[in-house]
Amino acid sequence: MTGAARVIRSFQSVDSTNERALALAAAGAPDGSVIVAAEQTAGRGRRGRAWHSPEGGLYLSYVVRDVDAIEKPALLTLAAGVAAVRAIGETTGLRADLKWPNDVVTADPPRKIAGILAEASGAGSRIEFAVVGVGVNVSTVSFPPEVATRASSLAVELGREIDRDALQAALIAALDREVARLRARGHEALIRDWSEASPSARGRRVSWVSQDGVLTGLTAGIDDRGALLVTTPHGPERLVAGEVIWA
Ligand code: BTN
């Protein structure tokens, strides 16, 4: 966090905390400002999907200003992933893993307990500010049928109530630390921490749809821009976006 004191706005229910944080940032809110809600009526997920956001979640969006001063802004999502895993660990003791590009999952079986969506605003190639949104399933017990077998919540995993306020405070503090580290060009340390939290980023079979059809290979870590490296029978591949199917 840099400059003026941040604004923190808490809502019981909003459409999307990312939407609200983008508007807050556009109105000049300082770096590190936060919008947080216990429910979203139009939560946004990756790839244009909806993010199931019933009451009982922690839906938090964090404003990052001066994105131009960040050498590798593409790493913001990974930094938020490390922050989410740290905050969950510090508050609940649960060791969550990261799954490229930005899913926070339980170790075994891997069930998604949090997701991250970074959105930027600017003119042309200049990013004026970005918003990093983190959605944590805190005490959600039922999920839509299409994700029910792949999603879980902290309360379900741990079989007890979770201190949502403590998790919120830990998440904001962890985002402060990770964004500051990115600004200070701590890329190597970030990639190392992210990789340590992501056992599936090495040696796991993945498939994806390419222009040449469905390709398959073994994950081989991430590079310094956050791309997933995959070893295939035809040579190395570098995935920057898109859907990956994990075997
Ligand atoms: C994903 O698809 O995994 C990303 C989900 C991101 C959801 C969070 S909840 C807080 C913020 N506000 C939104 O509308 N989306 C993000």
Coordinates of N, CA and C and ligand atoms in Angstrom, one line a residue:
M1 N 0.8 -1.2 0.0 CA 0.0 0.0 0.0 C 0.9 1.2 0.0
T2 N 0.5 2.2 -0.9 CA 1.4 3.4 -1.0 C 0.5 4.6 -0.8
G3 N 1.0 5.8 -0.4 CA 0.3 7.0 -0.4 C -0.8 7.2 0.6
A4 N -1.9 7.8 0.2 CA -3.0 8.2 1.2 C -3.6 7.0 1.8
A5 N -4.3 7.3 3.0 CA -4.9 6.2 3.7 C -6.0 5.5 2.9
R6 N -6.1 4.2 3.0 CA -7.1 3.5 2.2 C -8.5 3.7 2.7
V7 N -9.4 3.4 1.8 CA -10.8 3.4 2.1 C -11.2 1.9 2.2
I8 N -12.0 1.6 3.3 CA -12.6 0.2 3.3 C -14.1 0.3 3.4
R9 N -14.8 -0.2 2.4 CA -16.3 -0.2 2.4 C -16.8 -1.6 2.5
S10 N -17.6 -1.8 3.6 CA -18.2 -3.2 3.8 C -19.7 -3.2 3.5
F11 N -20.1 -4.2 2.8 CA -21.5 -4.3 2.4 C -22.0 -5.7 2.9
Q12 N -23.3 -5.8 3.2 CA -23.9 -7.1 3.4 C -24.0 -7.8 2.1
S13 N -24.5 -7.0 1.1 CA -24.8 -7.6 -0.2 C -24.5 -6.5 -1.3
V14 N -23.8 -6.9 -2.4 CA -23.6 -6.0 -3.5 C -23.7 -6.8 -4.8
D15 N -23.7 -6.2 -5.9 CA -23.7 -6.9 -7.2 C -22.3 -7.7 -7.3
S16 N -21.2 -6.9 -7.4 CA -19.9 -7.5 -7.5 C -18.9 -6.5 -6.8
T17 N -18.1 -7.1 -5.9 CA -17.2 -6.2 -5.2 C -16.1 -5.7 -6.3
N18 N -15.8 -6.5 -7.3 CA -14.9 -6.0 -8.3 C -15.5 -4.8 -9.0
E19 N -16.8 -4.9 -9.4 CA -17.5 -3.7 -10.0 C -17.4 -2.5 -9.2
R20 N -17.7 -2.7 -7.9 CA -17.7 -1.6 -6.9 C -16.3 -1.0 -6.7
A21 N -15.3 -1.9 -6.7 CA -13.9 -1.4 -6.5 C -13.4 -0.7 -7.7
L22 N -13.8 -1.1 -8.9 CA -13.4 -0.4 -10.1 C -14.0 1.0 -10.1
A23 N -15.3 1.1 -9.7 CA -15.9 2.4 -9.6 C -15.3 3.3 -8.5
L24 N -14.9 2.7 -7.4 CA -14.3 3.4 -6.3 C -12.9 4.0 -6.8
A25 N -12.2 3.1 -7.5 CA -10.9 3.5 -8.0 C -11.0 4.6 -9.0
A26 N -12.0 4.5 -9.9 CA -12.2 5.5 -10.9 C -12.5 6.8 -10.3
A27 N -13.1 6.8 -9.1 CA -13.5 8.0 -8.4 C -12.3 8.5 -7.6
G28 N -11.1 7.8 -7.7 CA -9.9 8.3 -7.1 C -9.5 7.7 -5.8
A29 N -10.1 6.6 -5.4 CA -9.8 6.0 -4.1 C -8.3 5.6 -4.1
P30 N -7.6 5.7 -2.9 CA -6.2 5.4 -2.8 C -5.9 4.0 -3.0
D31 N -4.6 3.8 -3.3 CA -4.0 2.4 -3.4 C -4.4 1.6 -2.1
G32 N -4.7 0.3 -2.3 CA -5.0 -0.5 -1.1 C -6.4 -0.4 -0.6
S33 N -7.3 0.4 -1.3 CA -8.7 0.5 -0.8 C -9.4 -0.8 -1.1
V34 N -10.4 -1.0 -0.3 CA -11.0 -2.4 -0.3 C -12.5 -2.2 -0.3
I35 N -13.2 -3.1 -1.1 CA -14.6 -3.3 -1.0 C -14.8 -4.7 -0.6
V36 N -15.7 -4.9 0.4 CA -15.9 -6.3 0.9 C -17.4 -6.5 1.1
A37 N -17.8 -7.7 0.8 CA -19.2 -8.1 1.0 C -19.4 -9.5 1.5
A38 N -20.5 -9.7 2.1 CA -20.8 -11.1 2.6 C -21.6 -11.9 1.6
E39 N -22.1 -11.1 0.6 CA -22.9 -11.8 -0.5 C -22.8 -10.9 -1.8
Q40 N -22.8 -11.6 -2.9 CA -22.8 -10.9 -4.2 C -24.0 -11.4 -5.0
T41 N -24.6 -10.5 -5.7 CA -25.8 -10.9 -6.5 C -25.3 -11.1 -8.0
A42 N -24.2 -10.6 -8.3 CA -23.7 -10.7 -9.7 C -22.1 -10.9 -9.7
G43 N -21.7 -11.9 -8.8 CA -20.3 -12.1 -8.7 C -19.7 -12.6 -10.0
R44 N -18.5 -12.1 -10.3 CA -17.9 -12.4 -11.6 C -16.7 -13.4 -11.4
G45 N -16.7 -14.4 -12.2 CA -15.6 -15.4 -12.2 C -14.7 -15.2 -13.5
R46 N -13.7 -16.1 -13.6 CA -12.9 -16.1 -14.8 C -13.7 -16.5 -16.0
R47 N -13.1 -16.0 -17.2 CA -13.7 -16.4 -18.5 C -15.2 -16.1 -18.6
G48 N -15.6 -15.0 -18.0 CA -16.9 -14.6 -18.2 C -18.0 -15.4 -17.4
R49 N -17.5 -16.3 -16.5 CA -18.4 -17.1 -15.8 C -19.0 -16.3 -14.6
A50 N -20.1 -16.8 -14.0 CA -20.6 -16.2 -12.8 C -19.8 -16.9 -11.6
W51 N -19.7 -16.1 -10.5 CA -19.1 -16.7 -9.3 C -20.2 -16.8 -8.2
H52 N -20.5 -18.1 -7.9 CA -21.5 -18.4 -6.9 C -21.2 -17.6 -5.6
S53 N -22.0 -16.7 -5.2 CA -21.6 -15.8 -4.1 C -22.7 -15.7 -3.0
P54 N -23.2 -16.8 -2.4 CA -24.2 -16.7 -1.4 C -23.7 -16.0 -0.1
E55 N -24.6 -15.7 0.7 CA -24.2 -15.1 2.0 C -23.4 -16.2 2.7
G56 N -22.3 -15.8 3.4 CA -21.5 -16.7 4.1 C -20.1 -16.8 3.5
G57 N -19.9 -16.0 2.4 CA -18.6 -16.0 1.8 C -17.8 -14.8 2.2
L58 N -16.6 -14.7 1.8 CA -15.8 -13.4 1.9 C -15.5 -13.0 0.5
Y59 N -16.1 -11.9 0.1 CA -15.9 -11.4 -1.3 C -15.2 -10.1 -1.2
L60 N -14.0 -10.0 -1.6 CA -13.1 -8.8 -1.3 C -12.4 -8.4 -2.5
S61 N -12.4 -7.1 -2.8 CA -11.7 -6.5 -3.9 C -10.8 -5.4 -3.5
Y62 N -9.5 -5.5 -4.0 CA -8.4 -4.6 -3.5 C -7.9 -3.8 -4.6
V63 N -7.9 -2.5 -4.4 CA -7.4 -1.5 -5.5 C -5.9 -1.4 -5.6
V64 N -5.4 -1.6 -6.7 CA -3.9 -1.4 -6.9 C -3.7 -0.2 -7.9
R65 N -3.2 0.9 -7.4 CA -2.9 2.0 -8.2 C -1.5 2.0 -8.7
D66 N -1.1 2.9 -9.6 CA 0.3 3.0 -10.1 C 0.8 1.6 -10.6
V67 N -0.1 1.0 -11.4 CA 0.2 -0.3 -11.9 C 1.4 -0.2 -12.9
D68 N 1.5 1.0 -13.5 CA 2.7 1.2 -14.4 C 4.0 1.1 -13.7
A69 N 4.0 1.3 -12.4 CA 5.3 1.2 -11.7 C 5.6 -0.3 -11.3
I70 N 4.7 -1.2 -11.6 CA 4.9 -2.6 -11.4 C 5.5 -3.2 -12.7
E71 N 6.7 -3.7 -12.5 CA 7.4 -4.2 -13.7 C 6.7 -5.4 -14.4
K72 N 6.1 -6.2 -13.6 CA 5.4 -7.4 -14.2 C 4.0 -7.5 -13.6
P73 N 3.1 -6.6 -14.1 CA 1.7 -6.6 -13.6 C 1.0 -7.9 -13.8
A74 N 1.4 -8.7 -14.7 CA 0.7 -10.0 -15.0 C 0.9 -10.9 -13.7
L75 N 1.8 -10.6 -12.9 CA 2.1 -11.4 -11.7 C 1.1 -11.1 -10.5
L76 N 0.3 -10.0 -10.7 CA -0.6 -9.6 -9.6 C -1.5 -10.7 -9.2
T77 N -2.0 -11.5 -10.2 CA -2.9 -12.6 -9.8 C -2.2 -13.6 -9.0
L78 N -1.0 -13.9 -9.4 CA -0.2 -14.9 -8.6 C 0.0 -14.4 -7.2
A79 N 0.4 -13.1 -7.1 CA 0.6 -12.5 -5.8 C -0.6 -12.6 -4.9
A80 N -1.8 -12.4 -5.5 CA -3.1 -12.5 -4.8 C -3.3 -14.0 -4.3
G81 N -2.9 -14.9 -5.2 CA -3.0 -16.3 -4.8 C -2.2 -16.7 -3.6
V82 N -1.0 -16.2 -3.6 CA -0.1 -16.4 -2.4 C -0.7 -15.8 -1.2
A83 N -1.2 -14.5 -1.4 CA -1.8 -13.8 -0.2 C -3.0 -14.6 0.3
A84 N -3.9 -15.2 -0.6 CA -5.0 -15.9 -0.1 C -4.6 -17.2 0.7
V85 N -3.7 -17.9 0.1 CA -3.2 -19.1 0.8 C -2.6 -18.8 2.2
R86 N -1.8 -17.7 2.2 CA -1.2 -17.3 3.5 C -2.3 -16.9 4.5
A87 N -3.3 -16.1 4.1 CA -4.3 -15.6 5.0 C -5.2 -16.8 5.5
I88 N -5.5 -17.7 4.6 CA -6.3 -18.9 5.1 C -5.5 -19.7 6.1
G89 N -4.2 -19.9 5.8 CA -3.3 -20.7 6.7 C -3.2 -20.0 8.1
E90 N -3.0 -18.7 8.0 CA -2.8 -18.0 9.3 C -4.0 -18.0 10.1
T91 N -5.2 -17.9 9.5 CA -6.4 -17.7 10.3 C -7.0 -19.1 10.7
T92 N -6.9 -20.1 9.8 CA -7.6 -21.3 10.1 C -6.7 -22.5 10.3
G93 N -5.5 -22.4 9.9 CA -4.5 -23.5 10.0 C -4.6 -24.5 8.8
L94 N -5.6 -24.2 7.9 CA -5.7 -25.1 6.7 C -4.6 -24.8 5.7
R95 N -4.0 -25.9 5.3 CA -2.9 -25.7 4.2 C -3.6 -25.9 2.9
A96 N -3.9 -24.7 2.3 CA -4.5 -24.8 0.9 C -3.4 -24.7 -0.1
D97 N -3.7 -25.3 -1.3 CA -2.8 -25.2 -2.4 C -3.3 -24.3 -3.5
L98 N -2.4 -23.9 -4.4 CA -2.7 -23.1 -5.5 C -2.7 -24.0 -6.8
K99 N -3.6 -23.8 -7.7 CA -3.7 -24.5 -8.9 C -3.7 -23.5 -10.0
W100 N -2.7 -23.6 -10.9 CA -2.6 -22.6 -12.0 C -3.9 -22.5 -12.8
P101 N -4.3 -21.2 -13.1 CA -3.6 -20.0 -12.8 C -3.9 -19.4 -11.5
N102 N -5.0 -19.7 -10.9 CA -5.3 -18.9 -9.7 C -6.4 -19.5 -8.8
D103 N -6.5 -20.8 -8.8 CA -7.5 -21.5 -8.0 C -6.9 -21.8 -6.6
V104 N -7.6 -21.6 -5.6 CA -7.1 -22.0 -4.2 C -7.9 -23.3 -3.9
V105 N -7.2 -24.4 -3.7 CA -7.9 -25.7 -3.5 C -7.4 -26.4 -2.3
T106 N -8.2 -27.3 -1.8 CA -7.8 -28.2 -0.7 C -6.8 -29.2 -1.3
A107 N -6.0 -29.8 -0.4 CA -4.9 -30.7 -0.9 C -5.4 -32.0 -1.6
D108 N -6.2 -32.7 -0.9 CA -6.6 -34.0 -1.4 C -7.9 -34.5 -0.8
P109 N -9.0 -34.6 -1.6 CA -9.0 -34.3 -3.0 C -9.1 -32.8 -3.3
P110 N -8.6 -32.4 -4.4 CA -8.6 -30.9 -4.7 C -10.0 -30.4 -4.9
R111 N -10.4 -29.6 -3.9 CA -11.7 -28.9 -4.1 C -11.5 -27.4 -4.0
K112 N -12.2 -26.7 -4.8 CA -11.9 -25.2 -4.9 C -12.6 -24.5 -3.7
I113 N -11.8 -23.8 -2.9 CA -12.3 -23.0 -1.8 C -12.2 -21.5 -2.0
A114 N -11.4 -21.1 -3.0 CA -11.4 -19.7 -3.3 C -10.9 -19.5 -4.7
G115 N -11.3 -18.3 -5.3 CA -10.8 -17.9 -6.6 C -10.5 -16.5 -6.7
I116 N -9.7 -16.1 -7.7 CA -9.2 -14.8 -7.9 C -9.4 -14.3 -9.3
L117 N -9.9 -13.0 -9.3 CA -10.1 -12.4 -10.6 C -9.6 -11.0 -10.6
A118 N -8.5 -10.7 -11.4 CA -7.9 -9.4 -11.5 C -8.5 -8.7 -12.7
E119 N -8.9 -7.4 -12.5 CA -9.4 -6.7 -13.7 C -8.7 -5.3 -13.7
A120 N -8.4 -4.8 -14.9 CA -7.7 -3.6 -15.0 C -8.5 -2.5 -15.7
S121 N -8.1 -1.3 -15.5 CA -8.8 -0.2 -16.2 C -7.7 0.8 -16.7
G122 N -7.9 1.2 -17.9 CA -6.9 2.2 -18.5 C -7.3 2.5 -19.9
A123 N -6.4 3.4 -20.5 CA -6.6 3.8 -21.9 C -5.5 3.2 -22.7
G124 N -5.8 2.6 -23.8 CA -4.8 2.0 -24.6 C -4.0 0.9 -23.9
S125 N -2.7 0.9 -24.0 CA -1.9 -0.1 -23.3 C -1.6 0.4 -21.8
R126 N -2.0 1.6 -21.5 CA -1.6 2.1 -20.2 C -2.7 1.7 -19.2
I127 N -2.2 0.9 -18.1 CA -3.2 0.5 -17.1 C -3.2 1.6 -16.0
E128 N -4.3 2.2 -15.7 CA -4.4 3.2 -14.7 C -4.4 2.6 -13.3
F129 N -5.3 1.6 -13.2 CA -5.4 0.9 -11.9 C -5.9 -0.5 -12.2
A130 N -5.7 -1.3 -11.2 CA -6.3 -2.7 -11.3 C -7.0 -3.0 -10.0
V131 N -7.9 -4.0 -10.1 CA -8.6 -4.4 -8.9 C -8.4 -5.9 -8.8
V132 N -8.0 -6.4 -7.7 CA -7.7 -7.8 -7.5 C -8.9 -8.3 -6.6
G133 N -9.7 -9.2 -7.1 CA -10.9 -9.7 -6.4 C -10.6 -11.1 -5.9
V134 N -10.9 -11.3 -4.6 CA -10.7 -12.7 -4.0 C -12.0 -13.1 -3.4
G135 N -12.5 -14.3 -3.8 CA -13.7 -14.8 -3.3 C -13.4 -16.1 -2.5
V136 N -13.7 -16.1 -1.2 CA -13.4 -17.3 -0.4 C -14.7 -17.9 0.0
N137 N -14.9 -19.2 -0.2 CA -16.1 -19.9 0.3 C -15.8 -20.2 1.8
V138 N -16.4 -19.3 2.7 CA -16.1 -19.4 4.1 C -17.0 -20.5 4.8
S139 N -18.3 -20.3 4.6 CA -19.2 -21.2 5.3 C -20.3 -21.8 4.4
T140 N -20.0 -21.6 3.1 CA -21.0 -22.1 2.1 C -21.2 -23.6 2.2
V141 N -22.4 -24.1 2.2 CA -22.6 -25.6 2.3 C -23.2 -26.2 1.0
S142 N -23.8 -25.4 0.2 CA -24.3 -26.0 -1.0 C -23.9 -25.2 -2.2
F143 N -23.6 -25.9 -3.3 CA -23.1 -25.2 -4.5 C -23.9 -25.6 -5.7
P144 N -23.9 -24.9 -6.8 CA -24.6 -25.2 -8.0 C -24.2 -26.6 -8.5
P145 N -25.1 -27.4 -9.1 CA -24.8 -28.8 -9.5 C -23.5 -28.8 -10.3
E146 N -23.3 -27.9 -11.2 CA -22.1 -28.0 -12.1 C -20.8 -27.9 -11.4
V147 N -20.8 -27.3 -10.2 CA -19.5 -27.3 -9.5 C -19.5 -28.1 -8.1
A148 N -20.6 -28.7 -7.8 CA -20.8 -29.3 -6.5 C -19.7 -30.3 -6.1
T149 N -19.3 -31.1 -7.1 CA -18.3 -32.1 -6.8 C -16.9 -31.5 -6.7
R150 N -16.7 -30.3 -7.2 CA -15.3 -29.7 -7.2 C -15.1 -28.5 -6.3
A151 N -16.2 -28.2 -5.5 CA -16.1 -27.0 -4.7 C -16.3 -27.3 -3.2
S152 N -15.7 -26.6 -2.3 CA -16.0 -26.8 -0.9 C -15.8 -25.4 -0.2
S153 N -15.9 -25.4 1.1 CA -15.7 -24.2 1.9 C -14.8 -24.5 3.1
L154 N -14.3 -23.5 3.7 CA -13.4 -23.6 4.9 C -14.2 -24.3 6.0
A155 N -15.5 -23.9 6.2 CA -16.2 -24.5 7.3 C -16.5 -26.0 7.1
V156 N -16.8 -26.4 5.8 CA -17.0 -27.8 5.5 C -15.7 -28.6 5.7
E157 N -14.6 -28.0 5.2 CA -13.3 -28.8 5.3 C -12.9 -29.0 6.7
L158 N -13.1 -27.9 7.6 CA -12.6 -27.9 8.9 C -13.6 -28.4 10.0
G159 N -14.9 -28.4 9.5 CA -15.9 -28.9 10.5 C -16.1 -28.0 11.6
R160 N -15.9 -26.7 11.4 CA -16.1 -25.7 12.5 C -16.4 -24.3 11.9
E161 N -16.9 -23.4 12.8 CA -17.1 -22.1 12.3 C -15.8 -21.4 12.1
I162 N -15.8 -20.4 11.1 CA -14.6 -19.7 10.8 C -14.8 -18.2 11.2
D163 N -13.7 -17.6 11.7 CA -13.8 -16.2 12.1 C -13.5 -15.4 10.8
R164 N -14.7 -14.9 10.3 CA -14.6 -14.3 9.0 C -13.9 -12.9 9.1
D165 N -14.1 -12.2 10.2 CA -13.4 -10.9 10.4 C -11.9 -11.1 10.4
A166 N -11.5 -12.1 11.1 CA -10.0 -12.4 11.2 C -9.5 -12.7 9.8
L167 N -10.2 -13.5 9.1 CA -9.8 -13.9 7.7 C -9.7 -12.6 6.8
Q168 N -10.7 -11.8 7.0 CA -10.7 -10.5 6.2 C -9.4 -9.7 6.5
A169 N -9.2 -9.5 7.8 CA -8.0 -8.7 8.2 C -6.7 -9.3 7.7
A170 N -6.6 -10.7 7.8 CA -5.4 -11.4 7.4 C -5.2 -11.3 5.9
L171 N -6.3 -11.3 5.2 CA -6.3 -11.2 3.7 C -5.8 -9.8 3.2
I172 N -6.3 -8.8 3.9 CA -5.9 -7.4 3.5 C -4.4 -7.3 3.8
A173 N -4.0 -7.7 5.0 CA -2.6 -7.6 5.3 C -1.7 -8.4 4.4
A174 N -2.1 -9.6 4.0 CA -1.3 -10.4 3.1 C -1.3 -9.8 1.7
L175 N -2.4 -9.2 1.3 CA -2.4 -8.5 -0.1 C -1.4 -7.3 0.0
D176 N -1.4 -6.6 1.1 CA -0.5 -5.4 1.3 C 0.9 -5.9 1.1
R177 N 1.3 -7.0 1.8 CA 2.6 -7.6 1.7 C 3.0 -8.0 0.3
E178 N 2.1 -8.8 -0.3 CA 2.4 -9.4 -1.6 C 2.5 -8.3 -2.7
V179 N 1.6 -7.3 -2.7 CA 1.7 -6.2 -3.7 C 2.9 -5.4 -3.5
A180 N 3.3 -5.1 -2.2 CA 4.5 -4.4 -1.9 C 5.7 -5.2 -2.4
R181 N 5.7 -6.5 -2.3 CA 6.9 -7.3 -2.7 C 7.0 -7.2 -4.3
L182 N 5.8 -7.2 -4.9 CA 5.8 -7.1 -6.4 C 6.4 -5.8 -6.8
R183 N 6.0 -4.7 -6.2 CA 6.5 -3.4 -6.5 C 8.0 -3.3 -6.3
A184 N 8.5 -4.0 -5.3 CA 9.9 -4.0 -5.0 C 10.7 -5.0 -5.8
R185 N 10.0 -5.5 -6.9 CA 10.6 -6.4 -7.8 C 11.1 -7.7 -7.1
G186 N 10.3 -8.2 -6.2 CA 10.6 -9.5 -5.5 C 10.0 -10.6 -6.3
H187 N 10.3 -10.6 -7.7 CA 9.6 -11.6 -8.5 C 10.1 -13.0 -8.2
E188 N 11.4 -13.2 -8.0 CA 11.9 -14.5 -7.8 C 11.3 -15.1 -6.5
A189 N 11.2 -14.3 -5.5 CA 10.7 -14.8 -4.2 C 9.2 -15.2 -4.4
L190 N 8.5 -14.3 -5.1 CA 7.1 -14.6 -5.4 C 6.9 -15.9 -6.1
I191 N 7.6 -16.0 -7.2 CA 7.5 -17.3 -8.0 C 7.9 -18.5 -7.2
R192 N 8.9 -18.4 -6.3 CA 9.3 -19.5 -5.5 C 8.1 -19.8 -4.5
D193 N 7.6 -18.8 -3.8 CA 6.5 -19.0 -2.9 C 5.2 -19.6 -3.6
W194 N 4.9 -19.1 -4.7 CA 3.8 -19.6 -5.5 C 4.0 -21.0 -5.8
S195 N 5.2 -21.3 -6.3 CA 5.5 -22.7 -6.8 C 5.4 -23.7 -5.6
E196 N 5.9 -23.2 -4.4 CA 5.9 -24.1 -3.2 C 4.5 -24.4 -2.8
A197 N 3.6 -23.5 -3.1 CA 2.2 -23.7 -2.7 C 1.4 -24.4 -3.8
S198 N 2.1 -24.7 -4.9 CA 1.4 -25.3 -6.0 C 2.0 -26.6 -6.5
P199 N 1.8 -27.7 -5.7 CA 2.5 -29.0 -6.1 C 2.0 -29.5 -7.5
S200 N 0.8 -29.1 -8.0 CA 0.3 -29.5 -9.3 C 1.0 -28.8 -10.4
A201 N 1.8 -27.8 -10.1 CA 2.5 -27.1 -11.2 C 3.7 -27.8 -11.8
R202 N 4.0 -29.0 -11.1 CA 5.1 -29.8 -11.6 C 4.7 -31.3 -11.7
G203 N 4.9 -31.9 -12.8 CA 4.8 -33.3 -13.0 C 3.3 -33.8 -13.0
R204 N 2.4 -32.9 -13.3 CA 1.0 -33.3 -13.4 C 0.5 -33.3 -14.8
R205 N -0.3 -34.3 -15.2 CA -0.7 -34.4 -16.6 C -1.8 -33.3 -16.8
V206 N -1.7 -32.5 -17.9 CA -2.8 -31.6 -18.2 C -3.1 -31.7 -19.7
S207 N -4.3 -31.3 -20.1 CA -4.7 -31.2 -21.5 C -5.3 -29.9 -21.7
W208 N -5.2 -29.4 -22.9 CA -5.8 -28.1 -23.3 C -6.1 -28.1 -24.8
V209 N -7.0 -27.3 -25.2 CA -7.4 -27.2 -26.6 C -6.5 -26.1 -27.2
S210 N -5.7 -26.5 -28.3 CA -4.9 -25.6 -29.0 C -5.4 -25.5 -30.4
Q211 N -4.8 -24.6 -31.2 CA -5.2 -24.5 -32.6 C -5.0 -25.9 -33.3
D212 N -4.1 -26.7 -32.8 CA -3.9 -28.0 -33.4 C -4.7 -29.1 -32.8
G213 N -5.7 -28.8 -32.0 CA -6.5 -29.8 -31.4 C -6.1 -29.9 -29.9
V214 N -6.5 -31.1 -29.3 CA -6.2 -31.2 -27.9 C -4.8 -31.7 -27.7
L215 N -4.1 -31.0 -26.9 CA -2.7 -31.4 -26.6 C -2.6 -31.8 -25.1
T216 N -1.6 -32.7 -24.8 CA -1.4 -33.2 -23.5 C 0.0 -33.1 -23.1
G217 N 0.3 -32.9 -21.9 CA 1.7 -32.9 -21.4 C 1.8 -32.9 -19.9
L218 N 3.1 -32.8 -19.4 CA 3.3 -32.7 -18.0 C 3.7 -31.3 -17.6
T219 N 3.1 -30.8 -16.5 CA 3.4 -29.5 -16.0 C 4.9 -29.4 -15.6
A220 N 5.5 -28.3 -15.9 CA 7.0 -28.1 -15.6 C 7.3 -26.8 -15.0
G221 N 6.3 -26.3 -14.1 CA 6.6 -25.1 -13.4 C 6.0 -23.9 -14.1
I222 N 6.2 -22.7 -13.6 CA 5.8 -21.5 -14.2 C 7.0 -20.6 -14.5
D223 N 6.9 -19.7 -15.5 CA 8.0 -18.9 -15.8 C 7.9 -17.5 -15.1
D224 N 8.8 -16.6 -15.4 CA 8.8 -15.3 -14.6 C 7.7 -14.4 -15.0
R225 N 6.9 -14.8 -15.9 CA 5.7 -14.0 -16.3 C 4.4 -14.7 -15.9
G226 N 4.6 -15.8 -15.2 CA 3.4 -16.5 -14.6 C 2.8 -17.5 -15.6
A227 N 3.4 -17.7 -16.7 CA 2.9 -18.7 -17.7 C 3.2 -20.1 -17.2
L228 N 2.3 -21.1 -17.5 CA 2.5 -22.5 -17.1 C 3.3 -23.1 -18.2
L229 N 4.4 -23.8 -17.8 CA 5.2 -24.5 -18.7 C 4.8 -26.0 -18.7
V230 N 4.7 -26.5 -19.9 CA 4.3 -27.9 -20.1 C 5.2 -28.6 -21.0
T231 N 5.7 -29.8 -20.6 CA 6.5 -30.6 -21.5 C 5.6 -31.6 -22.3
T232 N 5.7 -31.6 -23.6 CA 4.9 -32.5 -24.4 C 5.8 -33.3 -25.3
P233 N 5.3 -34.4 -25.9 CA 6.1 -35.2 -26.8 C 6.7 -34.4 -27.9
H234 N 6.0 -33.3 -28.3 CA 6.5 -32.5 -29.4 C 7.3 -31.3 -29.0
G235 N 7.7 -31.2 -27.7 CA 8.5 -30.1 -27.2 C 7.8 -29.3 -26.1
P236 N 8.5 -28.3 -25.6 CA 7.9 -27.5 -24.5 C 6.8 -26.6 -25.0
E237 N 5.8 -26.3 -24.2 CA 4.7 -25.4 -24.5 C 4.6 -24.4 -23.3
R238 N 4.1 -23.2 -23.6 CA 4.0 -22.2 -22.6 C 2.5 -21.7 -22.7
L239 N 1.8 -21.9 -21.6 CA 0.4 -21.6 -21.6 C 0.2 -20.3 -20.8
V240 N -0.5 -19.3 -21.5 CA -0.7 -18.0 -20.8 C -2.1 -17.8 -20.3
A241 N -3.0 -18.5 -21.0 CA -4.4 -18.3 -20.6 C -5.2 -19.5 -21.1
G242 N -6.4 -19.5 -20.9 CA -7.2 -20.6 -21.4 C -7.5 -21.7 -20.3
E243 N -8.3 -22.6 -20.8 CA -8.8 -23.7 -19.9 C -7.8 -24.8 -19.9
V244 N -7.4 -25.3 -18.7 CA -6.5 -26.4 -18.6 C -7.3 -27.5 -17.9
I245 N -7.3 -28.7 -18.5 CA -8.0 -29.9 -17.9 C -6.9 -30.7 -17.2
W246 N -7.1 -30.9 -15.9 CA -6.2 -31.6 -15.1 C -6.6 -33.1 -15.0
A247 N -5.6 -34.0 -15.3 CA -5.9 -35.4 -15.2 C -6.1 -35.9 -13.8
Ligands
BTN1 C1 -12.7 -17.6 -10.5 O1 -13.4 -17.8 -11.5 O2 -12.0 -18.6 -10.0 C2 -12.5 -16.2 -10.0 C3 -13.5 -15.9 -9.0 C4 -13.3 -14.5 -8.4 C5 -14.5 -14.1 -7.5 C6 -14.2 -12.9 -6.7 S1 -15.4 -12.6 -5.4 C7 -14.7 -11.0 -5.2 C8 -14.5 -10.4 -6.5 N1 -15.8 -9.9 -7.1 C9 -16.2 -10.5 -8.1 O3 -17.2 -10.2 -8.8 N2 -15.4 -11.5 -8.4 C10 -14.2 -11.6 -7.5

